PDB file of C-alpha atoms in Angstrom:
ATOM      1  CA  MET A   1      11.903   0.810  34.818  1.00  0.00           C
ATOM      2  CA  GLN A   2      13.215   1.450  38.335  1.00  0.00           C
ATOM      3  CA  GLU A   3      15.967   3.673  36.935  1.00  0.00           C
ATOM      4  CA  GLY A   4      13.358   5.958  35.373  1.00  0.00           C
ATOM      5  CA  ARG A   5      11.446   6.121  38.648  1.00  0.00           C
ATOM      6  CA  ASP A   6      14.643   6.953  40.547  1.00  0.00           C
ATOM      7  CA  THR A   7      15.379   9.746  38.083  1.00  0.00           C
ATOM      8  CA  GLN A   8      11.859  11.109  38.411  1.00  0.00           C
ATOM      9  CA  GLU A   9      12.098  11.090  42.208  1.00  0.00           C
ATOM     10  CA  ARG A  10      15.464  12.830  42.057  1.00  0.00           C
ATOM     11  CA  LEU A  11      14.063  15.506  39.749  1.00  0.00           C
ATOM     12  CA  GLU A  12      11.056  15.989  42.044  1.00  0.00           C
ATOM     13  CA  ALA A  13      13.396  16.459  45.004  1.00  0.00           C
ATOM     14  CA  GLU A  14      15.553  18.910  43.037  1.00  0.00           C
ATOM     15  CA  LEU A  15      12.452  20.851  42.006  1.00  0.00           C
ATOM     16  CA  ALA A  16      11.228  21.039  45.602  1.00  0.00           C
ATOM     17  CA  ASP A  17      14.630  22.377  46.675  1.00  0.00           C
ATOM     18  CA  ALA A  18      14.723  24.885  43.804  1.00  0.00           C
ATOM     19  CA  ILE A  19      11.218  26.134  44.614  1.00  0.00           C
ATOM     20  CA  ALA A  20      12.139  26.514  48.287  1.00  0.00           C
ATOM     21  CA  GLU A  21      15.275  28.454  47.354  1.00  0.00           C
ATOM     22  CA  LEU A  22      13.301  30.720  45.008  1.00  0.00           C
ATOM     23  CA  LYS A  23      10.647  31.373  47.661  1.00  0.00           C
ATOM     24  CA  ALA A  24      13.293  32.197  50.275  1.00  0.00           C
ATOM     25  CA  HIS A  25      15.021  34.536  47.820  1.00  0.00           C
ATOM     26  CA  MET A  26      11.737  36.273  46.977  1.00  0.00           C
ATOM     27  CA  ALA A  27      11.009  36.730  50.696  1.00  0.00           C
ATOM     28  CA  SER A  28      14.327  38.504  51.315  1.00  0.00           C
ATOM     29  CA  TRP A  29      14.863  42.208  51.843  1.00  0.00           C
ATOM     30  CA  GLU A  30      17.427  42.097  49.062  1.00  0.00           C
ATOM     31  CA  TYR A  31      14.711  41.005  46.624  1.00  0.00           C
ATOM     32  CA  ALA A  32      12.192  43.511  47.993  1.00  0.00           C
ATOM     33  CA  PHE A  33      14.566  46.421  47.476  1.00  0.00           C
ATOM     34  CA  ALA A  34      15.650  45.237  44.035  1.00  0.00           C
ATOM     35  CA  MET A  35      12.095  44.749  42.797  1.00  0.00           C
ATOM     36  CA  GLY A  36      10.571  47.767  44.485  1.00  0.00           C
ATOM     37  CA  GLY A  37       9.601  50.574  42.203  1.00  0.00           C
ATOM     38  CA  GLY A  38      10.442  54.158  42.783  1.00  0.00           C
ATOM     39  CA  ARG A  39       9.967  57.425  41.041  1.00  0.00           C
ATOM     40  CA  ASP A  40      13.713  57.749  40.573  1.00  0.00           C
ATOM     41  CA  GLY A  41      14.063  54.333  38.943  1.00  0.00           C
ATOM     42  CA  ALA A  42      16.117  52.818  41.778  1.00  0.00           C
ATOM     43  CA  ARG A  43      14.828  49.406  40.733  1.00  0.00           C
ATOM     44  CA  HIS A  44      17.330  49.422  37.872  1.00  0.00           C
ATOM     45  CA  HIS A  45      20.275  50.608  39.952  1.00  0.00           C
ATOM     46  CA  PRO A  46      23.488  48.629  39.348  1.00  0.00           C
ATOM     47  CA  ALA A  47      23.483  47.540  42.988  1.00  0.00           C
ATOM     48  CA  HIS A  48      20.441  45.371  42.209  1.00  0.00           C
ATOM     49  CA  TRP A  49      21.703  43.750  39.014  1.00  0.00           C
ATOM     50  CA  GLU A  50      22.953  40.612  40.770  1.00  0.00           C
ATOM     51  CA  THR A  51      19.634  40.192  42.586  1.00  0.00           C
ATOM     52  CA  HIS A  52      17.775  40.381  39.272  1.00  0.00           C
ATOM     53  CA  ALA A  53      20.221  37.920  37.716  1.00  0.00           C
ATOM     54  CA  ARG A  54      19.853  35.497  40.643  1.00  0.00           C
ATOM     55  CA  THR A  55      16.071  35.684  40.357  1.00  0.00           C
ATOM     56  CA  GLU A  56      16.267  34.890  36.653  1.00  0.00           C
ATOM     57  CA  ARG A  57      18.604  31.926  37.308  1.00  0.00           C
ATOM     58  CA  LEU A  58      16.315  30.482  39.985  1.00  0.00           C
ATOM     59  CA  VAL A  59      13.192  30.894  37.846  1.00  0.00           C
ATOM     60  CA  ALA A  60      14.962  29.287  34.879  1.00  0.00           C
ATOM     61  CA  ARG A  61      16.106  26.371  37.064  1.00  0.00           C
ATOM     62  CA  CYS A  62      12.540  25.726  38.245  1.00  0.00           C
ATOM     63  CA  ARG A  63      11.248  25.957  34.674  1.00  0.00           C
ATOM     64  CA  ASP A  64      13.906  23.514  33.447  1.00  0.00           C
ATOM     65  CA  LEU A  65      13.159  20.986  36.171  1.00  0.00           C
ATOM     66  CA  ARG A  66       9.403  21.207  35.490  1.00  0.00           C
ATOM     67  CA  ALA A  67      10.055  20.583  31.791  1.00  0.00           C
ATOM     68  CA  ARG A  68      12.278  17.608  32.541  1.00  0.00           C
ATOM     69  CA  LEU A  69       9.634  16.167  34.874  1.00  0.00           C
ATOM     70  CA  ALA A  70       6.956  16.660  32.219  1.00  0.00           C
ATOM     71  CA  GLU A  71       8.895  14.263  30.009  1.00  0.00           C
ATOM     72  CA  TYR A  72       8.116  11.506  32.521  1.00  0.00           C
ATOM     73  CA  GLY A  73       4.411  12.298  32.387  1.00  0.00           C
ATOM     74  CA  LEU A  74       4.128  11.355  28.716  1.00  0.00           C
TER      75      LEU A  74
END
């Protein structure tokens, strides 16, 4: 039983770290420029592709950790 609790606590800590990393990323100028709209479509410029990809990876990581934690709530 303790092993399950240790795993849950580890996942909670990982989720907290992932959320903090996502929030810091979303507060960056890099993110602001990549997500900003413009009449010329600069949002989709190749220079911003990695920022979009990083955002997707961080969001997916948070989603995965939430799903794994939900398994312990059953």
